[in-house]
C-alpha cells in the first residue's frame, strides 16, 4: 500500500531543495568529469531540476554550472540550488563548448584544441 504517490514526491522535491538552500544548505548534484580522446565531458545529474533551470556560463578559463529555482517560470527572483565552478586547462577549445540536457543529466562537452597533440609516446631514434 502506497501512502505517498510518486507524483506528489516529484512535485514537492524542488520545494524541498529550495527550503534546504534558503536554510543555508545546498542541493547536491552528482558531478562527474570524463576524459575522452577528443575532449572532456562534464556530467551533472540532478533529478529534481528540470532542463530549463540549468545554466552554464564561461568566463575566461572558468566554467560555472548552476541550477536555479523559480516559483513561477516568469518570476524575476531566482534562488540558486547549486553552483559548481571549474578552472579549465589551456588545452581545451573553449570556442567549441556545447551543452545538452538529456534525461536527468546535463552534459557539457569541451573538445581538446587538437586531439592529435595529446599525450603520446615518442619513438626514440637510435644513431649507432
N, CA and C atoms as an extended XYZ file, in Angstrom:
384
Properties=species:S:1:pos:R:3:atomname:S:1:resname:S:1:resid:I:1 pbc="F F F"
N         0.838       -1.179        0.000 N   UNK     1
C         0.000        0.000        0.000 CA  UNK     1
C         0.886        1.246        0.000 C   UNK     1
N         0.674        2.110       -0.985 N   UNK     2
C         1.441        3.351       -1.084 CA  UNK     2
C         0.678        4.460       -0.384 C   UNK     2
N         1.338        5.101        0.550 N   UNK     3
C         0.721        6.232        1.230 CA  UNK     3
C         0.990        7.549        0.509 C   UNK     3
N         2.162        7.629       -0.163 N   UNK     4
C         2.546        8.849       -0.867 CA  UNK     4
C         2.805        8.484       -2.326 C   UNK     4
N         2.169        9.174       -3.236 N   UNK     5
C         2.328        8.871       -4.662 CA  UNK     5
C         3.649        9.436       -5.178 C   UNK     5
N         4.154        8.834       -6.250 N   UNK     6
C         5.408        9.329       -6.845 CA  UNK     6
C         5.189       10.704       -7.473 C   UNK     6
N         3.974       10.993       -7.946 N   UNK     7
C         3.672       12.319       -8.498 CA  UNK     7
C         3.822       13.403       -7.424 C   UNK     7
N         3.351       13.105       -6.219 N   UNK     8
C         3.491       14.049       -5.106 CA  UNK     8
C         4.960       14.268       -4.764 C   UNK     8
N         5.728       13.191       -4.726 N   UNK     9
C         7.157       13.301       -4.394 CA  UNK     9
C         7.873       14.159       -5.427 C   UNK     9
N         7.583       13.942       -6.725 N   UNK    10
C         8.223       14.747       -7.773 CA  UNK    10
C         7.788       16.204       -7.720 C   UNK    10
N         6.569       16.463       -7.275 N   UNK    11
C         6.115       17.853       -7.211 CA  UNK    11
C         6.674       18.587       -5.993 C   UNK    11
N         6.962       17.878       -4.922 N   UNK    12
C         7.448       18.520       -3.689 CA  UNK    12
C         8.979       18.616       -3.647 C   UNK    12
N         9.689       17.776       -4.409 N   UNK    13
C        11.153       17.734       -4.345 CA  UNK    13
C        11.808       19.085       -4.626 C   UNK    13
N        11.412       19.844       -5.664 N   UNK    14
C        12.049       21.151       -5.877 CA  UNK    14
C        11.856       22.110       -4.702 C   UNK    14
N        10.692       22.087       -4.072 N   UNK    15
C        10.461       22.961       -2.923 CA  UNK    15
C        11.352       22.554       -1.746 C   UNK    15
N        11.574       21.265       -1.570 N   UNK    16
C        12.476       20.816       -0.503 CA  UNK    16
C        13.901       21.281       -0.778 C   UNK    16
N        14.327       21.192       -2.050 N   UNK    17
C        15.651       21.703       -2.407 CA  UNK    17
C        15.747       23.192       -2.114 C   UNK    17
N        14.698       23.955       -2.442 N   UNK    18
C        14.698       25.394       -2.187 CA  UNK    18
C        14.765       25.676       -0.693 C   UNK    18
N        13.953       24.992        0.107 N   UNK    19
C        13.975       25.210        1.555 CA  UNK    19
C        15.341       24.863        2.131 C   UNK    19
N        15.952       23.806        1.647 N   UNK    20
C        17.290       23.442        2.084 CA  UNK    20
C        18.279       24.552        1.743 C   UNK    20
N        18.179       25.109        0.530 N   UNK    21
C        19.083       26.182        0.104 CA  UNK    21
C        18.888       27.437        0.931 C   UNK    21
N        17.637       27.831        1.152 N   UNK    22
C        17.357       29.023        1.953 CA  UNK    22
C        17.856       28.842        3.380 C   UNK    22
N        17.778       27.623        3.897 N   UNK    23
C        18.230       27.330        5.254 CA  UNK    23
C        19.746       27.263        5.388 C   UNK    23
N        20.469       27.523        4.299 N   UNK    24
C        21.930       27.541        4.378 CA  UNK    24
C        22.576       26.342        3.722 C   UNK    24
N        21.794       25.351        3.360 N   UNK    25
C        22.342       24.176        2.696 CA  UNK    25
C        22.347       24.371        1.192 C   UNK    25
N        22.812       23.375        0.486 N   UNK    26
C        22.775       23.404       -0.969 CA  UNK    26
C        22.263       22.067       -1.465 C   UNK    26
N        21.667       22.071       -2.631 N   UNK    27
C        21.267       20.824       -3.258 CA  UNK    27
C        22.536       20.122       -3.730 C   UNK    27
N        22.557       18.822       -3.695 N   UNK    28
C        23.762       18.073       -4.012 CA  UNK    28
C        23.631       17.373       -5.362 C   UNK    28
N        24.143       17.993       -6.414 N   UNK    29
C        24.111       17.313       -7.707 CA  UNK    29
C        25.217       16.261       -7.770 C   UNK    29
N        25.055       15.315       -8.653 N   UNK    30
C        26.130       14.365       -8.932 CA  UNK    30
C        26.910       14.942      -10.100 C   UNK    30
N        28.194       15.187       -9.888 N   UNK    31
C        29.039       15.806      -10.899 CA  UNK    31
C        30.181       14.866      -11.223 C   UNK    31
N        30.427       14.664      -12.522 N   UNK    32
C        31.500       13.769      -12.943 CA  UNK    32
C        32.152       14.361      -14.181 C   UNK    32
N        33.478       14.263      -14.267 N   UNK    33
C        34.209       14.712      -15.441 CA  UNK    33
C        34.848       13.481      -16.078 C   UNK    33
N        34.475       13.209      -17.333 N   UNK    34
C        35.026       12.079      -18.076 CA  UNK    34
C        35.943       12.612      -19.162 C   UNK    34
N        37.136       12.009      -19.269 N   UNK    35
C        38.064       12.399      -20.324 CA  UNK    35
C        38.016       11.362      -21.435 C   UNK    35
N        37.909       11.851      -22.654 N   UNK    36
C        37.867       11.012      -23.839 CA  UNK    36
C        38.998       11.440      -24.770 C   UNK    36
N        39.316       10.654      -25.803 N   UNK    37
C        40.414       11.041      -26.707 CA  UNK    37
C        40.224       12.401      -27.373 C   UNK    37
N        38.984       12.820      -27.610 N   UNK    38
C        38.746       14.079      -28.308 CA  UNK    38
C        38.430       15.247      -27.381 C   UNK    38
N        38.243       14.984      -26.088 N   UNK    39
C        37.910       16.071      -25.168 CA  UNK    39
C        37.388       15.552      -23.852 C   UNK    39
N        36.740       16.438      -23.111 N   UNK    40
C        36.170       16.056      -21.815 CA  UNK    40
C        34.662       16.299      -21.834 C   UNK    40
N        33.976       15.532      -21.012 N   UNK    41
C        32.536       15.714      -20.844 CA  UNK    41
C        32.262       15.886      -19.361 C   UNK    41
N        31.673       17.009      -19.024 N   UNK    42
C        31.236       17.283      -17.661 CA  UNK    42
C        29.787       16.825      -17.568 C   UNK    42
N        29.496       15.924      -16.627 N   UNK    43
C        28.144       15.386      -16.461 CA  UNK    43
C        27.589       15.842      -15.121 C   UNK    43
N        26.427       16.456      -15.166 N   UNK    44
C        25.767       16.930      -13.949 CA  UNK    44
C        24.382       16.292      -13.906 C   UNK    44
N        24.145       15.489      -12.873 N   UNK    45
C        22.840       14.855      -12.706 CA  UNK    45
C        22.180       15.408      -11.455 C   UNK    45
N        20.975       15.904      -11.649 N   UNK    46
C        20.188       16.407      -10.537 CA  UNK    46
C        18.724       16.217      -10.885 C   UNK    46
N        18.166       15.064      -10.493 N   UNK    47
C        16.826       14.686      -10.930 CA  UNK    47
C        15.721       15.686      -10.602 C   UNK    47
N        15.861       16.474       -9.570 N   UNK    48
C        14.781       17.392       -9.197 CA  UNK    48
C        14.818       18.703       -9.971 C   UNK    48
N        15.829       18.915      -10.803 N   UNK    49
C        15.965       20.165      -11.545 CA  UNK    49
C        15.652       19.909      -13.022 C   UNK    49
N        14.693       20.639      -13.565 N   UNK    50
C        14.342       20.474      -14.976 CA  UNK    50
C        15.393       21.145      -15.860 C   UNK    50
N        15.398       20.772      -17.128 N   UNK    51
C        16.434       21.246      -18.047 CA  UNK    51
C        16.462       22.768      -18.190 C   UNK    51
N        15.314       23.433      -18.064 N   UNK    52
C        15.301       24.891      -18.213 CA  UNK    52
C        15.805       25.626      -16.980 C   UNK    52
N        16.150       24.915      -15.930 N   UNK    53
C        16.668       25.530      -14.699 CA  UNK    53
C        18.192       25.511      -14.625 C   UNK    53
N        18.854       24.775      -15.527 N   UNK    54
C        20.311       24.730      -15.563 CA  UNK    54
C        20.854       25.936      -16.314 C   UNK    54
N        22.003       26.407      -15.890 N   UNK    55
C        22.721       27.470      -16.590 CA  UNK    55
C        24.190       27.072      -16.655 C   UNK    55
N        24.835       27.412      -17.782 N   UNK    56
C        26.263       27.165      -17.968 CA  UNK    56
C        26.871       28.480      -18.435 C   UNK    56
N        27.872       28.965      -17.699 N   UNK    57
C        28.496       30.259      -18.000 CA  UNK    57
C        30.008       30.074      -18.091 C   UNK    57
N        30.601       30.584      -19.171 N   UNK    58
C        32.043       30.556      -19.363 CA  UNK    58
C        32.568       31.968      -19.190 C   UNK    58
N        33.536       32.151      -18.292 N   UNK    59
C        34.164       33.449      -18.071 CA  UNK    59
C        35.661       33.219      -17.997 C   UNK    59
N        36.367       33.652      -19.051 N   UNK    60
C        37.798       33.396      -19.188 CA  UNK    60
C        38.016       31.888      -19.161 C   UNK    60
N        38.793       31.368      -18.251 N   UNK    61
C        39.083       29.926      -18.170 CA  UNK    61
C        38.241       29.242      -17.101 C   UNK    61
N        37.183       29.902      -16.645 N   UNK    62
C        36.328       29.332      -15.601 CA  UNK    62
C        34.958       28.989      -16.177 C   UNK    62
N        34.532       27.758      -15.923 N   UNK    63
C        33.218       27.301      -16.348 CA  UNK    63
C        32.364       27.124      -15.103 C   UNK    63
N        31.225       27.814      -15.063 N   UNK    64
C        30.319       27.721      -13.924 CA  UNK    64
C        29.022       27.071      -14.386 C   UNK    64
N        28.620       26.028      -13.666 N   UNK    65
C        27.355       25.346      -13.918 CA  UNK    65
C        26.505       25.553      -12.681 C   UNK    65
N        25.261       26.010      -12.874 N   UNK    66
C        24.406       26.188      -11.712 CA  UNK    66
C        22.967       25.866      -12.057 C   UNK    66
N        22.219       25.585      -11.027 N   UNK    67
C        20.788       25.346      -11.149 CA  UNK    67
C        20.070       26.377      -10.311 C   UNK    67
N        18.918       26.811      -10.809 N   UNK    68
C        18.176       27.831      -10.086 CA  UNK    68
C        16.740       27.380       -9.882 C   UNK    68
N        16.114       27.940       -8.867 N   UNK    69
C        14.710       27.648       -8.593 CA  UNK    69
C        13.909       28.924       -8.728 C   UNK    69
N        12.842       28.861       -9.494 N   UNK    70
C        11.872       29.958       -9.611 CA  UNK    70
C        10.505       29.371       -9.304 C   UNK    70
N         9.749       30.036       -8.452 N   UNK    71
C         8.424       29.534       -8.093 CA  UNK    71
C         7.530       29.452       -9.334 C   UNK    71
N         7.573       30.471      -10.144 N   UNK    72
C         6.856       30.502      -11.421 CA  UNK    72
C         7.890       30.772      -12.508 C   UNK    72
N         7.708       30.236      -13.724 N   UNK    73
C         8.721       30.409      -14.777 CA  UNK    73
C         9.075       31.865      -15.084 C   UNK    73
N         8.128       32.793      -14.948 N   UNK    74
C         8.407       34.192      -15.273 CA  UNK    74
C         8.786       35.038      -14.066 C   UNK    74
N         9.010       34.417      -12.910 N   UNK    75
C         9.437       35.155      -11.715 CA  UNK    75
C        10.790       35.819      -11.951 C   UNK    75
N        10.949       37.035      -11.447 N   UNK    76
C        12.220       37.742      -11.555 CA  UNK    76
C        13.235       37.239      -10.521 C   UNK    76
N        12.729       36.758       -9.392 N   UNK    77
C        13.596       36.309       -8.310 CA  UNK    77
C        13.878       34.814       -8.451 C   UNK    77
N        15.156       34.450       -8.412 N   UNK    78
C        15.564       33.047       -8.501 CA  UNK    78
C        16.498       32.729       -7.347 C   UNK    78
N        16.366       31.532       -6.799 N   UNK    79
C        17.259       31.077       -5.732 CA  UNK    79
C        18.201       30.022       -6.306 C   UNK    79
N        19.492       30.124       -6.008 N   UNK    80
C        20.432       29.113       -6.521 CA  UNK    80
C        20.258       27.796       -5.762 C   UNK    80
N        20.136       26.705       -6.516 N   UNK    81
C        20.049       25.383       -5.900 CA  UNK    81
C        21.433       24.777       -5.711 C   UNK    81
N        22.315       25.010       -6.669 N   UNK    82
C        23.708       24.558       -6.564 CA  UNK    82
C        24.545       25.394       -7.509 C   UNK    82
N        25.828       25.495       -7.215 N   UNK    83
C        26.785       26.197       -8.070 CA  UNK    83
C        28.078       25.403       -8.056 C   UNK    83
N        28.637       25.155       -9.232 N   UNK    84
C        29.924       24.471       -9.344 CA  UNK    84
C        30.767       25.218      -10.355 C   UNK    84
N        31.956       25.666       -9.943 N   UNK    85
C        32.862       26.385      -10.835 CA  UNK    85
C        34.126       25.556      -11.020 C   UNK    85
N        34.536       25.418      -12.275 N   UNK    86
C        35.725       24.631      -12.613 CA  UNK    86
C        36.723       25.509      -13.345 C   UNK    86
N        37.991       25.425      -12.973 N   UNK    87
C        39.065       26.080      -13.715 CA  UNK    87
C        39.445       25.160      -14.866 C   UNK    87
N        39.351       25.658      -16.089 N   UNK    88
C        39.628       24.840      -17.258 CA  UNK    88
C        41.081       24.965      -17.680 C   UNK    88
N        41.702       23.858      -18.083 N   UNK    89
C        43.090       23.918      -18.546 CA  UNK    89
C        43.188       24.563      -19.928 C   UNK    89
N        44.388       24.959      -20.303 N   UNK    90
C        44.614       25.673      -21.560 CA  UNK    90
C        44.473       24.803      -22.805 C   UNK    90
N        44.463       23.484      -22.654 N   UNK    91
C        44.424       22.617      -23.830 CA  UNK    91
C        43.005       22.324      -24.328 C   UNK    91
N        41.999       23.028      -23.783 N   UNK    92
C        40.619       22.834      -24.223 CA  UNK    92
C        40.194       23.938      -25.180 C   UNK    92
N        39.385       23.581      -26.162 N   UNK    93
C        38.888       24.530      -27.157 CA  UNK    93
C        37.615       25.175      -26.623 C   UNK    93
N        37.754       26.311      -25.969 N   UNK    94
C        36.630       26.977      -25.325 CA  UNK    94
C        35.615       27.520      -26.325 C   UNK    94
N        36.024       27.726      -27.554 N   UNK    95
C        35.103       28.235      -28.574 CA  UNK    95
C        34.123       27.163      -29.043 C   UNK    95
N        34.398       25.918      -28.734 N   UNK    96
C        33.544       24.831      -29.224 CA  UNK    96
C        32.804       24.101      -28.109 C   UNK    96
N        32.641       24.724      -26.955 N   UNK    97
C        31.885       24.111      -25.866 CA  UNK    97
C        30.415       24.041      -26.262 C   UNK    97
N        29.791       22.903      -25.963 N   UNK    98
C        28.350       22.822      -26.135 CA  UNK    98
C        27.759       22.048      -24.959 C   UNK    98
N        26.471       22.204      -24.775 N   UNK    99
C        25.789       21.548      -23.656 CA  UNK    99
C        24.472       20.972      -24.143 C   UNK    99
N        24.134       19.811      -23.595 N   UNK   100
C        22.879       19.166      -23.932 CA  UNK   100
C        22.299       18.549      -22.662 C   UNK   100
N        21.004       18.685      -22.480 N   UNK   101
C        20.324       18.071      -21.332 CA  UNK   101
C        19.516       16.912      -21.888 C   UNK   101
N        19.824       15.710      -21.388 N   UNK   102
C        19.168       14.505      -21.878 CA  UNK   102
C        18.760       13.656      -20.689 C   UNK   102
N        17.493       13.296      -20.633 N   UNK   103
C        17.010       12.528      -19.486 CA  UNK   103
C        17.105       13.376      -18.234 C   UNK   103
N        17.844       12.916      -17.255 N   UNK   104
C        18.036       13.639      -15.992 CA  UNK   104
C        19.448       14.208      -15.873 C   UNK   104
N        20.176       14.320      -17.002 N   UNK   105
C        21.587       14.692      -16.937 CA  UNK   105
C        21.924       15.813      -17.908 C   UNK   105
N        22.701       16.771      -17.411 N   UNK   106
C        23.266       17.827      -18.250 CA  UNK   106
C        24.667       17.387      -18.643 C   UNK   106
N        24.982       17.466      -19.933 N   UNK   107
C        26.325       17.125      -20.412 CA  UNK   107
C        26.927       18.355      -21.072 C   UNK   107
N        28.083       18.767      -20.576 N   UNK   108
C        28.823       19.877      -21.172 CA  UNK   108
C        30.043       19.264      -21.840 C   UNK   108
N        30.100       19.385      -23.162 N   UNK   109
C        31.189       18.774      -23.931 CA  UNK   109
C        32.199       19.841      -24.324 C   UNK   109
N        33.472       19.553      -24.023 N   UNK   110
C        34.544       20.506      -24.324 CA  UNK   110
C        35.649       19.748      -25.052 C   UNK   110
N        35.843       20.012      -26.350 N   UNK   111
C        36.889       19.298      -27.092 CA  UNK   111
C        38.281       19.857      -26.779 C   UNK   111
N        39.282       19.002      -26.988 N   UNK   112
C        40.659       19.457      -26.884 CA  UNK   112
C        40.948       20.381      -28.065 C   UNK   112
N        41.945       21.269      -27.917 N   UNK   113
C        42.332       22.155      -29.011 CA  UNK   113
C        42.728       21.350      -30.238 C   UNK   113
N        43.595       20.380      -30.057 N   UNK   114
C        43.991       19.495      -31.145 CA  UNK   114
C        44.186       18.110      -30.548 C   UNK   114
N        43.261       17.185      -30.783 N   UNK   115
C        43.366       15.862      -30.160 CA  UNK   115
C        44.652       15.134      -30.526 C   UNK   115
N        45.253       15.472      -31.666 N   UNK   116
C        46.490       14.802      -32.072 CA  UNK   116
C        47.686       15.243      -31.242 C   UNK   116
N        47.564       16.395      -30.563 N   UNK   117
C        48.665       16.898      -29.747 CA  UNK   117
C        48.619       16.375      -28.312 C   UNK   117
N        47.690       15.504      -27.999 N   UNK   118
C        47.572       14.995      -26.636 CA  UNK   118
C        48.720       14.039      -26.333 C   UNK   118
N        48.784       13.595      -25.119 N   UNK   119
C        49.866       12.731      -24.654 CA  UNK   119
C        50.010       11.512      -25.556 C   UNK   119
N        51.224       11.259      -25.966 N   UNK   120
C        51.524       10.084      -26.770 CA  UNK   120
C        52.966        9.694      -26.518 C   UNK   120
N        53.277        8.472      -26.836 N   UNK   121
C        54.651        8.006      -26.653 CA  UNK   121
C        55.459        8.410      -27.880 C   UNK   121
N        56.661        8.892      -27.639 N   UNK   122
C        57.551        9.352      -28.714 CA  UNK   122
C        58.559        8.254      -29.010 C   UNK   122
N        58.660        7.904      -30.275 N   UNK   123
C        59.672        6.908      -30.674 CA  UNK   123
C        61.049        7.516      -30.538 C   UNK   123
N        61.966        6.722      -30.048 N   UNK   124
C        63.359        7.177      -29.883 CA  UNK   124
C        64.170        6.634      -31.050 C   UNK   124
N        64.752        7.550      -31.796 N   UNK   125
C        65.613        7.146      -32.897 CA  UNK   125
C        66.974        6.823      -32.344 C   UNK   125
N        67.566        5.772      -32.860 N   UNK   126
C        68.872        5.327      -32.364 CA  UNK   126
C        69.911        5.478      -33.480 C   UNK   126
N        70.901        6.321      -33.244 N   UNK   127
C        72.006        6.508      -34.182 CA  UNK   127
C        73.213        5.770      -33.631 C   UNK   127
N        73.381        4.572      -34.094 N   UNK   128
C        74.505        3.765      -33.566 CA  UNK   128
C        75.476        3.437      -34.642 C   UNK   128
